CSV table of C-alpha atoms in Angstrom, one decimal:
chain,number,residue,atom,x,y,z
A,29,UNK,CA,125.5,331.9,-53.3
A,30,UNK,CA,125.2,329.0,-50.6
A,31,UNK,CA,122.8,326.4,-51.7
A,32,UNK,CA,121.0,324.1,-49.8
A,33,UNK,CA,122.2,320.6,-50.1
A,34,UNK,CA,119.1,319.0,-50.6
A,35,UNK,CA,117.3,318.7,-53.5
A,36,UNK,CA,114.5,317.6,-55.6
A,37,UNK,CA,114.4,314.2,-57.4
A,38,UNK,CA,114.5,316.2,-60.6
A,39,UNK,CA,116.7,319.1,-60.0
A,40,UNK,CA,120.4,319.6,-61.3
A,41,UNK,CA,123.3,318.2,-59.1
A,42,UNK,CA,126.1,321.3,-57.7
A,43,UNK,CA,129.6,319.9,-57.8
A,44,UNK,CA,132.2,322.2,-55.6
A,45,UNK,CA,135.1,321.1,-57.1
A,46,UNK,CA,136.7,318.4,-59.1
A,47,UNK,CA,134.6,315.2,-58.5
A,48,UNK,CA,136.6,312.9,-56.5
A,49,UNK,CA,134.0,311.0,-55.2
A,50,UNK,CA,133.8,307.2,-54.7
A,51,UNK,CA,131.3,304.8,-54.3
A,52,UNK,CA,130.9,303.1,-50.8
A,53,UNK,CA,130.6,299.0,-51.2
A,54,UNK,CA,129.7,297.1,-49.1
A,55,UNK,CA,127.4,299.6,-47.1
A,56,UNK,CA,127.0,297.6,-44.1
A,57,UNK,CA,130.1,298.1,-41.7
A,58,UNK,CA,130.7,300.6,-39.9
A,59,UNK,CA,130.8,303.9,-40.2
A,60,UNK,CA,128.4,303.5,-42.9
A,61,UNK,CA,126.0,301.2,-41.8
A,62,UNK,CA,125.2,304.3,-40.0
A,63,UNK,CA,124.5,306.7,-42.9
A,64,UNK,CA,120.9,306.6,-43.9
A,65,UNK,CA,118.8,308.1,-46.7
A,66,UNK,CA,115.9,310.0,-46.4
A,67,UNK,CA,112.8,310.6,-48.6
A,68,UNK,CA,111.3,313.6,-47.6
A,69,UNK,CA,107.7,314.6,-48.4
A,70,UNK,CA,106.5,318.4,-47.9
A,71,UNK,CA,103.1,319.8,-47.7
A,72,UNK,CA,102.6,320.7,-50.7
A,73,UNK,CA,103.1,317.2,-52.0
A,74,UNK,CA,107.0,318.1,-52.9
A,75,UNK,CA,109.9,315.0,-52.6
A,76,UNK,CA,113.2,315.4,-51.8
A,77,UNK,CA,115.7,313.5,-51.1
A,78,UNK,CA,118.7,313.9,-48.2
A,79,UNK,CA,121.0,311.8,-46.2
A,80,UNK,CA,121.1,311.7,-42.2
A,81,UNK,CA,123.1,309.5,-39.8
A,82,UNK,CA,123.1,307.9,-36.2
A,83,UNK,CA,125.0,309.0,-33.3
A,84,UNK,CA,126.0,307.3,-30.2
A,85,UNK,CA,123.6,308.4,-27.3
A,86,UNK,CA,123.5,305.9,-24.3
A,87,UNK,CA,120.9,305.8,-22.1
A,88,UNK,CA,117.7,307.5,-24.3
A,89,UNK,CA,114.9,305.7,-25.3
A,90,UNK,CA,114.7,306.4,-28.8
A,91,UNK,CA,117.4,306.1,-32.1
A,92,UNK,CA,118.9,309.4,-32.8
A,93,UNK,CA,119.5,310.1,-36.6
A,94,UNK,CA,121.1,313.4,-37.4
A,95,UNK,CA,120.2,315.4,-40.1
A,96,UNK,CA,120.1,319.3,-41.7
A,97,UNK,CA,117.8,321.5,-40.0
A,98,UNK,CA,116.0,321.8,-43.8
A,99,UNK,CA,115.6,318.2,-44.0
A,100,UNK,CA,113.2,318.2,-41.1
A,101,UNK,CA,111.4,321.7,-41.6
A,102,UNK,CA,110.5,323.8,-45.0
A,103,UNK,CA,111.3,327.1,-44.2
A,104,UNK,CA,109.3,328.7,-46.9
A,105,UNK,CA,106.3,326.8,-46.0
A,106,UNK,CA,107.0,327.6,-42.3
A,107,UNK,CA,106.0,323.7,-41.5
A,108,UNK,CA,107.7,320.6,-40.7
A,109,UNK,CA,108.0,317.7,-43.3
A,110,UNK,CA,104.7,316.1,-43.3
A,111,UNK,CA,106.6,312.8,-43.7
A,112,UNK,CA,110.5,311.2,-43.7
A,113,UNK,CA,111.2,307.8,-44.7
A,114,UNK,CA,114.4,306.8,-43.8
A,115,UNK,CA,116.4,304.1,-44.6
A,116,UNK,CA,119.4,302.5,-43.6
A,117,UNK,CA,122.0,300.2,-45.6
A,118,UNK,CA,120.8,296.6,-45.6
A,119,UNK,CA,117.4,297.2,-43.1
A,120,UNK,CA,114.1,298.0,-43.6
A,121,UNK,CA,112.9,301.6,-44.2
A,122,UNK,CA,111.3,303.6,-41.4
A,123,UNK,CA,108.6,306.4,-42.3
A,124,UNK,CA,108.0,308.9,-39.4
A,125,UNK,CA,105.7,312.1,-39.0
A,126,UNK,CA,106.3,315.7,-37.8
A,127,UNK,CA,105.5,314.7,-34.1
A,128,UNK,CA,109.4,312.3,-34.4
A,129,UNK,CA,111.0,315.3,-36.0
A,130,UNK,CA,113.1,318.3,-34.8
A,131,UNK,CA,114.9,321.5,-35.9
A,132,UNK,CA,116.6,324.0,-34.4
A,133,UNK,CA,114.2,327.2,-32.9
A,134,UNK,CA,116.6,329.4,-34.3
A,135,UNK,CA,116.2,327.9,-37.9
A,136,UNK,CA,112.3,327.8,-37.5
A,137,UNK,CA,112.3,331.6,-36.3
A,138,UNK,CA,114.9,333.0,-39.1
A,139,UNK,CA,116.5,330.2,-41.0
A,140,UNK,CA,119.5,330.8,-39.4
A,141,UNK,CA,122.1,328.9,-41.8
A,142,UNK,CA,124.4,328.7,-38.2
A,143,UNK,CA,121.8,326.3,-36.7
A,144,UNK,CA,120.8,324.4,-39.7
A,145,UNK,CA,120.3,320.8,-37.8
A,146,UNK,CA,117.8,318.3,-37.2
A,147,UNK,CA,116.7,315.3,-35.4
A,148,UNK,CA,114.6,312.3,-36.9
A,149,UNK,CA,113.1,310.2,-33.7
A,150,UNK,CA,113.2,306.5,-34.7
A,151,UNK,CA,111.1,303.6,-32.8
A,152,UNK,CA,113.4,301.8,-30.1
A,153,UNK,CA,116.5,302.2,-28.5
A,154,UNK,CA,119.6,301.7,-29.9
A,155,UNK,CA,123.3,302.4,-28.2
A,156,UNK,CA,124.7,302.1,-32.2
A,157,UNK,CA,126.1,304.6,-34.2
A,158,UNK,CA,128.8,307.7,-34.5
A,159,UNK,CA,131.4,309.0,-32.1
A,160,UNK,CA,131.0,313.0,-32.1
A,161,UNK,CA,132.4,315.6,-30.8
A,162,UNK,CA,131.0,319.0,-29.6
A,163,UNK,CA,134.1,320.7,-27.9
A,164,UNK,CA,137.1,319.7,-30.3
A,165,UNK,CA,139.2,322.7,-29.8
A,166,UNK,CA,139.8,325.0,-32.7
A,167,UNK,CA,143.5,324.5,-32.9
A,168,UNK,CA,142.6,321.0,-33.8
A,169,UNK,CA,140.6,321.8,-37.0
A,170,UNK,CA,143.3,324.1,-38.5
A,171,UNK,CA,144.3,322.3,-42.5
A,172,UNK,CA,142.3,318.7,-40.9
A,173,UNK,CA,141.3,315.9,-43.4
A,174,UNK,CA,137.8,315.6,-43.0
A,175,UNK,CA,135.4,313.0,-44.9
A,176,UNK,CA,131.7,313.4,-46.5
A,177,UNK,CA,129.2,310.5,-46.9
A,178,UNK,CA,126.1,310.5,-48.2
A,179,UNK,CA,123.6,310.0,-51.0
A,180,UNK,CA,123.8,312.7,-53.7
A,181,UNK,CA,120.9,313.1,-56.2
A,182,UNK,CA,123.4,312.6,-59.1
A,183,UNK,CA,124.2,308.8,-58.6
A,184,UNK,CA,121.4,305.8,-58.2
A,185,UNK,CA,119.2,306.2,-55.8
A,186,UNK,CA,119.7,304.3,-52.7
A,187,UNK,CA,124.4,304.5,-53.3
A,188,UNK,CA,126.5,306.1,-51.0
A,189,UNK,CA,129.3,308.0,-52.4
A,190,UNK,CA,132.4,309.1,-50.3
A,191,UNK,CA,134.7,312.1,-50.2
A,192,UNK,CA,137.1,313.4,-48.7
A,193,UNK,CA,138.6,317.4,-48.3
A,194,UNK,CA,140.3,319.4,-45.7
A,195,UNK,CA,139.1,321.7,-43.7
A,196,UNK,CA,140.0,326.0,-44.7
A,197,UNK,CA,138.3,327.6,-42.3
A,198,UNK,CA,136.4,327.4,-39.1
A,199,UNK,CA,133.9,330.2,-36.9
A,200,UNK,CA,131.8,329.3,-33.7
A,201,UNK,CA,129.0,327.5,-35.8
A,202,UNK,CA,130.6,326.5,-39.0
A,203,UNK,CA,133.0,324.5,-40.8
A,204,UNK,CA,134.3,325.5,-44.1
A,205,UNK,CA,135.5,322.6,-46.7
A,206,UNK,CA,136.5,321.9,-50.1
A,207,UNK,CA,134.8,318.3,-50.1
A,208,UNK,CA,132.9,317.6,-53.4
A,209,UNK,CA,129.4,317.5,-52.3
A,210,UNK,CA,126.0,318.1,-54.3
A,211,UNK,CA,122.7,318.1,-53.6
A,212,UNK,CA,121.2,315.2,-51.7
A,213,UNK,CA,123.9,314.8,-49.3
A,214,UNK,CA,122.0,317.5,-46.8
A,215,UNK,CA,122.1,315.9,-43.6
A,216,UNK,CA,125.3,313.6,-44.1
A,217,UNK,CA,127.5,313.2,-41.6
A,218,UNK,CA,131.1,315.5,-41.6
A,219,UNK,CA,133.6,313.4,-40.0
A,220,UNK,CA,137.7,313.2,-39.3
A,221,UNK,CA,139.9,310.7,-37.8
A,222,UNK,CA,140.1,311.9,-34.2
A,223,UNK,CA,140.9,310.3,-30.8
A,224,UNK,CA,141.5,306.8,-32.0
A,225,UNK,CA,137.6,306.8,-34.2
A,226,UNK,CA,135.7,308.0,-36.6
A,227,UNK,CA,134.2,310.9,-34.9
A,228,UNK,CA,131.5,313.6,-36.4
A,229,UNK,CA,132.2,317.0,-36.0
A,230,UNK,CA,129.3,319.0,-37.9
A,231,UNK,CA,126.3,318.2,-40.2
A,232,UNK,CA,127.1,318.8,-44.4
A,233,UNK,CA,124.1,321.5,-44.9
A,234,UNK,CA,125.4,324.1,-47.6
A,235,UNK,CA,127.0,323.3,-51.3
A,236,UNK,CA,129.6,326.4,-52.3
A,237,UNK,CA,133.1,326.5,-52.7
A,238,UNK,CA,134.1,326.2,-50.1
A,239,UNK,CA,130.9,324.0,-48.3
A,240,UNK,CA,130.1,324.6,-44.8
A,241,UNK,CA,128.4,322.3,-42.0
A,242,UNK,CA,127.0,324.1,-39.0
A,243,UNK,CA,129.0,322.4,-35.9
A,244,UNK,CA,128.7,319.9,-33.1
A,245,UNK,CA,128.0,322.3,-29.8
A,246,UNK,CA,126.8,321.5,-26.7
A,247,UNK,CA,124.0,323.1,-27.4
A,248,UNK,CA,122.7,320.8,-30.2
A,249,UNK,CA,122.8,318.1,-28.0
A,250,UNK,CA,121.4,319.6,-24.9
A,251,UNK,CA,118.3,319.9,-27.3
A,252,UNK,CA,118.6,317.0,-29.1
A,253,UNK,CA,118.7,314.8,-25.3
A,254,UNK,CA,115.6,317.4,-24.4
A,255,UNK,CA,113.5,316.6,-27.2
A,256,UNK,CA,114.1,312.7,-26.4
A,257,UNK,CA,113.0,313.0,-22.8
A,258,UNK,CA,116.6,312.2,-22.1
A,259,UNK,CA,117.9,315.4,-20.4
A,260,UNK,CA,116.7,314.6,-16.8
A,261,UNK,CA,117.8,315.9,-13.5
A,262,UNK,CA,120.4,314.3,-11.3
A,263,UNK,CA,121.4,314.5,-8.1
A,264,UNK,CA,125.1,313.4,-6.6
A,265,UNK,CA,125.4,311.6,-3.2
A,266,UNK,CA,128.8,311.0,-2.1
A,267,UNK,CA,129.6,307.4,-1.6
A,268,UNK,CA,131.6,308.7,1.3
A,269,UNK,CA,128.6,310.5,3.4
A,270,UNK,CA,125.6,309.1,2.0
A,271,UNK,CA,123.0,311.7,3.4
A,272,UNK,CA,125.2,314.6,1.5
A,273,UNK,CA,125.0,316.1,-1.5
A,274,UNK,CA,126.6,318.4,-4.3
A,275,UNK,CA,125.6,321.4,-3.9
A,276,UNK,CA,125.5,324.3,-6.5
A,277,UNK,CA,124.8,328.2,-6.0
A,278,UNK,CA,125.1,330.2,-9.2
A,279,UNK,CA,123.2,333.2,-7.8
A,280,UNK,CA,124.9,336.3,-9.9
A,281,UNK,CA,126.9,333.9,-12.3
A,282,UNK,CA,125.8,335.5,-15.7
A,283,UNK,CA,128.9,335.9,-17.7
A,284,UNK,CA,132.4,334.7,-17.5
A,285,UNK,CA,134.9,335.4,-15.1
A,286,UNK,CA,138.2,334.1,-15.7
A,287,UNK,CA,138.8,333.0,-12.1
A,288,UNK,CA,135.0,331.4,-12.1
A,289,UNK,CA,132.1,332.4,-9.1
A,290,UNK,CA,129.4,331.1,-7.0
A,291,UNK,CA,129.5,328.0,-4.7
A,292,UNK,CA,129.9,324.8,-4.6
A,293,UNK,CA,129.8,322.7,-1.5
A,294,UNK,CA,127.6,320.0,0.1
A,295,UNK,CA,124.0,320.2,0.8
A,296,UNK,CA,122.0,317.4,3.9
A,297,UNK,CA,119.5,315.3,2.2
A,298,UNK,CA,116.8,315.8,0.6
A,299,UNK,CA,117.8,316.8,-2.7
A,300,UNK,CA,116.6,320.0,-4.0
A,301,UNK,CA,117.3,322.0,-7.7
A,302,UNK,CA,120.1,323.6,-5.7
A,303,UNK,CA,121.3,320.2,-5.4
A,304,UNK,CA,119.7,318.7,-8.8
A,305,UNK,CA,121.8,319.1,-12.1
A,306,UNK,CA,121.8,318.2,-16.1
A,307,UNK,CA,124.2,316.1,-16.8
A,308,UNK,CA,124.9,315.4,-20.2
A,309,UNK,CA,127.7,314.4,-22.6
A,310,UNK,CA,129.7,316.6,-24.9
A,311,UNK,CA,132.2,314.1,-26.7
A,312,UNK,CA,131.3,310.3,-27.3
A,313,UNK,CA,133.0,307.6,-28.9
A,314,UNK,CA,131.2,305.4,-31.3
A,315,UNK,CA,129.4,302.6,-30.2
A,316,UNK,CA,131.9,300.2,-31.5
A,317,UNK,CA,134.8,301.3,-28.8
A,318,UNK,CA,135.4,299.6,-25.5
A,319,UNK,CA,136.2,302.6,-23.2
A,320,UNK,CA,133.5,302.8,-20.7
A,321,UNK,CA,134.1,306.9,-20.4
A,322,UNK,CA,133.2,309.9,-21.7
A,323,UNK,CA,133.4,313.8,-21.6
A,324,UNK,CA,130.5,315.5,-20.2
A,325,UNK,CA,129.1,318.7,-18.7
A,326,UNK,CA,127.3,319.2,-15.4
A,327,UNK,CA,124.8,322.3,-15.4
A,328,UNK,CA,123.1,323.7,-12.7
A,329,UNK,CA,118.9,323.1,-13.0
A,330,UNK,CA,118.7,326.0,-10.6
A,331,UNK,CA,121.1,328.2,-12.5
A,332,UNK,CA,120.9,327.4,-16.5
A,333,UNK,CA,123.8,328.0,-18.5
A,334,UNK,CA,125.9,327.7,-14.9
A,335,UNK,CA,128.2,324.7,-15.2
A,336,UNK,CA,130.6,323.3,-12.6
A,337,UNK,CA,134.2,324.0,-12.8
A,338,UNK,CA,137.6,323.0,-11.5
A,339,UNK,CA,140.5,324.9,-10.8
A,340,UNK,CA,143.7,322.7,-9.6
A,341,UNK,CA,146.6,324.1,-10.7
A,342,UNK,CA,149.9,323.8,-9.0
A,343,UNK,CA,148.4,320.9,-7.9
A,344,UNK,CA,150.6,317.8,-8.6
A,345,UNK,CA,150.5,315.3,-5.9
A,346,UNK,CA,147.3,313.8,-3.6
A,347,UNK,CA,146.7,315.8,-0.3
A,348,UNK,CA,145.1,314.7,2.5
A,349,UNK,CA,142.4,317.5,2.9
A,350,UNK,CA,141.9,317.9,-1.1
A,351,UNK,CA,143.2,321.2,-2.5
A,352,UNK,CA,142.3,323.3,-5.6
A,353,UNK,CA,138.9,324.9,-6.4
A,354,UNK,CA,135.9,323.8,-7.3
A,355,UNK,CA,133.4,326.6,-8.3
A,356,UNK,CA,130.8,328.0,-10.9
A,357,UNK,CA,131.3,329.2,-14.4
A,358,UNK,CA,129.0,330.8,-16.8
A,359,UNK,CA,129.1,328.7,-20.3
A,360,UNK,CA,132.0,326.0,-20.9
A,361,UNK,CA,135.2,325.5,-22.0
A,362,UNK,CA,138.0,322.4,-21.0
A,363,UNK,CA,137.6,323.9,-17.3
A,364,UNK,CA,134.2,322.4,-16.6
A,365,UNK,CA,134.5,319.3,-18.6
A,366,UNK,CA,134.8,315.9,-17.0
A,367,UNK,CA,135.5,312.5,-18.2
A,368,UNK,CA,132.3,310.5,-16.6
A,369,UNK,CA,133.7,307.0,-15.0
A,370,UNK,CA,131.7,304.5,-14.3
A,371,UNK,CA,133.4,303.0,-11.0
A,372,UNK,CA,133.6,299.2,-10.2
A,373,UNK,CA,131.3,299.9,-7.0
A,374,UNK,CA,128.2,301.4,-9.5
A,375,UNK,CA,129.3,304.8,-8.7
A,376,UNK,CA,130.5,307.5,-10.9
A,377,UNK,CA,133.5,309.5,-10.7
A,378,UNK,CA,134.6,313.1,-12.3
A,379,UNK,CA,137.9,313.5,-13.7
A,380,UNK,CA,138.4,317.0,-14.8
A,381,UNK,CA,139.5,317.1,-18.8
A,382,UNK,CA,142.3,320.6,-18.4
A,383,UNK,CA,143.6,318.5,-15.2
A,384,UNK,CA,143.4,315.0,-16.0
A,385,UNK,CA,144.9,314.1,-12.8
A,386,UNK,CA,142.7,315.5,-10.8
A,387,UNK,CA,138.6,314.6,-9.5
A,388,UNK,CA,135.9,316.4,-7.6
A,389,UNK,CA,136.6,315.5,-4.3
A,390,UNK,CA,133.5,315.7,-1.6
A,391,UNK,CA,134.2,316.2,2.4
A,392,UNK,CA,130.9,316.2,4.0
A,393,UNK,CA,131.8,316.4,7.4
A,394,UNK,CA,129.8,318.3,9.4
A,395,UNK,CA,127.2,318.0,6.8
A,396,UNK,CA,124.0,316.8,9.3
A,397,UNK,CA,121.5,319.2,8.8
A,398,UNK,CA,119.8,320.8,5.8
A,399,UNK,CA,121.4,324.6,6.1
A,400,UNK,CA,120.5,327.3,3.8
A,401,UNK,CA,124.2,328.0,2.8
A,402,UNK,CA,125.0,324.4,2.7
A,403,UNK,CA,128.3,323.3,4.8
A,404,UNK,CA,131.3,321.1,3.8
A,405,UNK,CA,134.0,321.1,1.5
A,406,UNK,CA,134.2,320.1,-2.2
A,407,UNK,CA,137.6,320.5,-3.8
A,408,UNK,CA,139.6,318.4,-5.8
A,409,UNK,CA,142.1,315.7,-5.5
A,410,UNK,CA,144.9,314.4,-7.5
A,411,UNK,CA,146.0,310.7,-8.5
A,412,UNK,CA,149.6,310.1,-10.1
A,413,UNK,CA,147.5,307.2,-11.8
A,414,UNK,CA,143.9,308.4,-13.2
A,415,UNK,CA,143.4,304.8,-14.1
A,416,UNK,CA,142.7,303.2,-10.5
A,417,UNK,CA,139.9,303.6,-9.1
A,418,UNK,CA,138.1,306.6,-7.4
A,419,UNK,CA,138.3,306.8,-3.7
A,420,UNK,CA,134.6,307.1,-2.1
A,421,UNK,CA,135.6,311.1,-1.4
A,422,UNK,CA,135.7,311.1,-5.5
A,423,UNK,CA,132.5,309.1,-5.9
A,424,UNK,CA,129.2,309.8,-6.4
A,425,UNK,CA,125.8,307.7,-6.6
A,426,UNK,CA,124.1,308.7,-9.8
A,427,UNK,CA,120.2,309.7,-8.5
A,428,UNK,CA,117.8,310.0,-11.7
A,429,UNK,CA,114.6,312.6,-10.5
């Protein structure tokens, strides 16, 4: 039977496994300065105890701590935690209300064990905590060492105990483990050695042998920047025309095509939601790491679950006009992700992540007049070195609505 990870202060602990576990001393570097505990009160007056952690989100206005989707919300009372106290490793503990808590709809609705996850709001910004990752392909999780950290019920309260397992198994939404975990360590953080950092790949929820942790996916964090006011709509205005805009019309993109649809082109100012889009990242390192880039999505706000894509194969040199394709696609894969630069100018550039070579290029030419079709040419371009900077017909000025 699959047990919840959390658990009463009184209740029996649920070892999968021989007990490797180790304590974690000191507590205050990182990773795990940015594991915290949580005391977690229910309606009725019940305490329990889990474990959460902080992710790296730049550019929202509030700390994000992760956590299980149970943590947050008591599915048999059908009600949010009436209060969470959480604490980190060396600061003073926080205590928030239901209004600075979140769980998934689709665990409110059903309890659906594939979208166990949570969000606990905490006062002030803060740029600190985890690298994660929401698109690690598949391939890449096959047999992986993956580590657990949290506070389990069976130890002192207040010590962090640390684990590691690989990982047997994988679906869409989970990831199966033979980790030694019991309960209290709902909400810890399931992480692996990937890209050069510690980065999170799923959220410990479920005690059996093996474990499982429902996943990182895009659309946890689409939500998670949506509940923080942080998914906003942006606009791009090429550096190169600076009265033209990326343009996007999904109209009839509502599944996927292998060879991607719609349009995307240029569009005269002003910006409307054919020309307004969610951008929003889908891989992050930690907070702790110099690179100034990251992989992110851009979704239509016309034409939700429509996401920009890039075709440029053959392509292997730069062209004058641009070559490739730039289109639409209906949900995402390594096609429409982009590593975000930020350029030396203040403009951002979009490097595609299945062609690393190759940017969004914009030619606006022509572009003078707002026209229901929209006009110009957006394409792609290639540079033999990725790492110079973006040419004005590869950059784009940011516009926050």
């Amino acid at each position: 039977m699959e047990l919840p990870a959390v658990r009463g202060l009184s209740l029996l602990e649920s070892v999968s496994g021989k007990d490797t576990r180790v304590p974690v001393d000191p507590m205050t570097s990182p990773p795990y300065k940015w594991i915290c505990s949580l005391l977690i009160e229910s309606a009725r007056g019940e305490r329990f105890i889990g474990s959460g952690f902080k992710i790296h989100l730049p550019d929202v206005d509030r700390t994000a701590v992760v956590t299980s989707g149970h943590c947050t919300y008591m599915y048999e009372e059908r009600t949010y935690a009436t209060k969470i106290t959480v604490t980190f490793p060396g600061r003073r503990a926080v205590t928030v209300g239901p209004n600075d808590i979140y769980a998934s709809p689709e665990y409110i609705n059903t309890g659906d064990k594939d979208h166990d996850y949570g969000l606990i709001l905490l006062p002030g910004t803060s740029d600190d905590g985890f690298g994660w990752s929401a698109i690690i392909p598949d391939e890449e999780l096959n047999n992986r060492t993956v580590i657990n950290c949290g506070y389990p019920a069976d130890r002192p309260i207040g010590t962090m105990w640390i684990t590691d397992g690989v990982i047997t198994s994988h679906t869409a939404n989970r990831i199966y483990y033979k980790n030694v975990t019991v309960g209290g360590q709902s909400g810890s953080p399931f992480y692996t050695w990937y890209g050069g950092y510690w980065t999170v790949l799923a959220v410990h929820s479920y005690g059996r042998c093996p474990n499982f942790a429902p996943r990182f996916t895009r659309e946890m964090i689409s939500r998670f920047l949506e509940r923080m006011n942080g998914l906003r709509k942006k606009s791009l205005r090429s550096v190169a025309f600076p009265h033209v805009y990326l343009r996007c019309d999904g109209t009839g993109v509502t599944r996927w095509e292998r060879p991607g649809s719609g349009t995307v082109n240029c569009q005269y100012k002003p910006p409307s939601l054919w020309e307004s889009f969610y951008i929003y990242p889908v891989e992050m390192a930690p907070s702790l790491a110099s690179q100034t880039t990251y992989k992110v999505v851009i979704e239509s706000a016309q034409f939700r679950h429509v996401f920009i894509r890039m075709d440029s194969q053959g392509m292997n040199h730069s062209m004058g006009p641009g070559g490739g394709e730039v289109n639409c696609q209906f949900t995402v894969s390594p096609w429409e992700f982009f590593y975000l630069r930020r350029e030396t100018n203040g403009s951002y550039s979009f490097r595609n992540v299945q062609f690393p070579h190759c940017y969004i290029r914009l030619d606006g030419r022509g572009v003078d007049s707002c026209l229901e079709p929209g006009g110009g040419i957006v394409n792609c371009q290639y540079y033999d070195d990725p790492s110079i900077p973006a040419s004005t017909w590869e950059s784009f000025h940011l516009e926050v609505h």
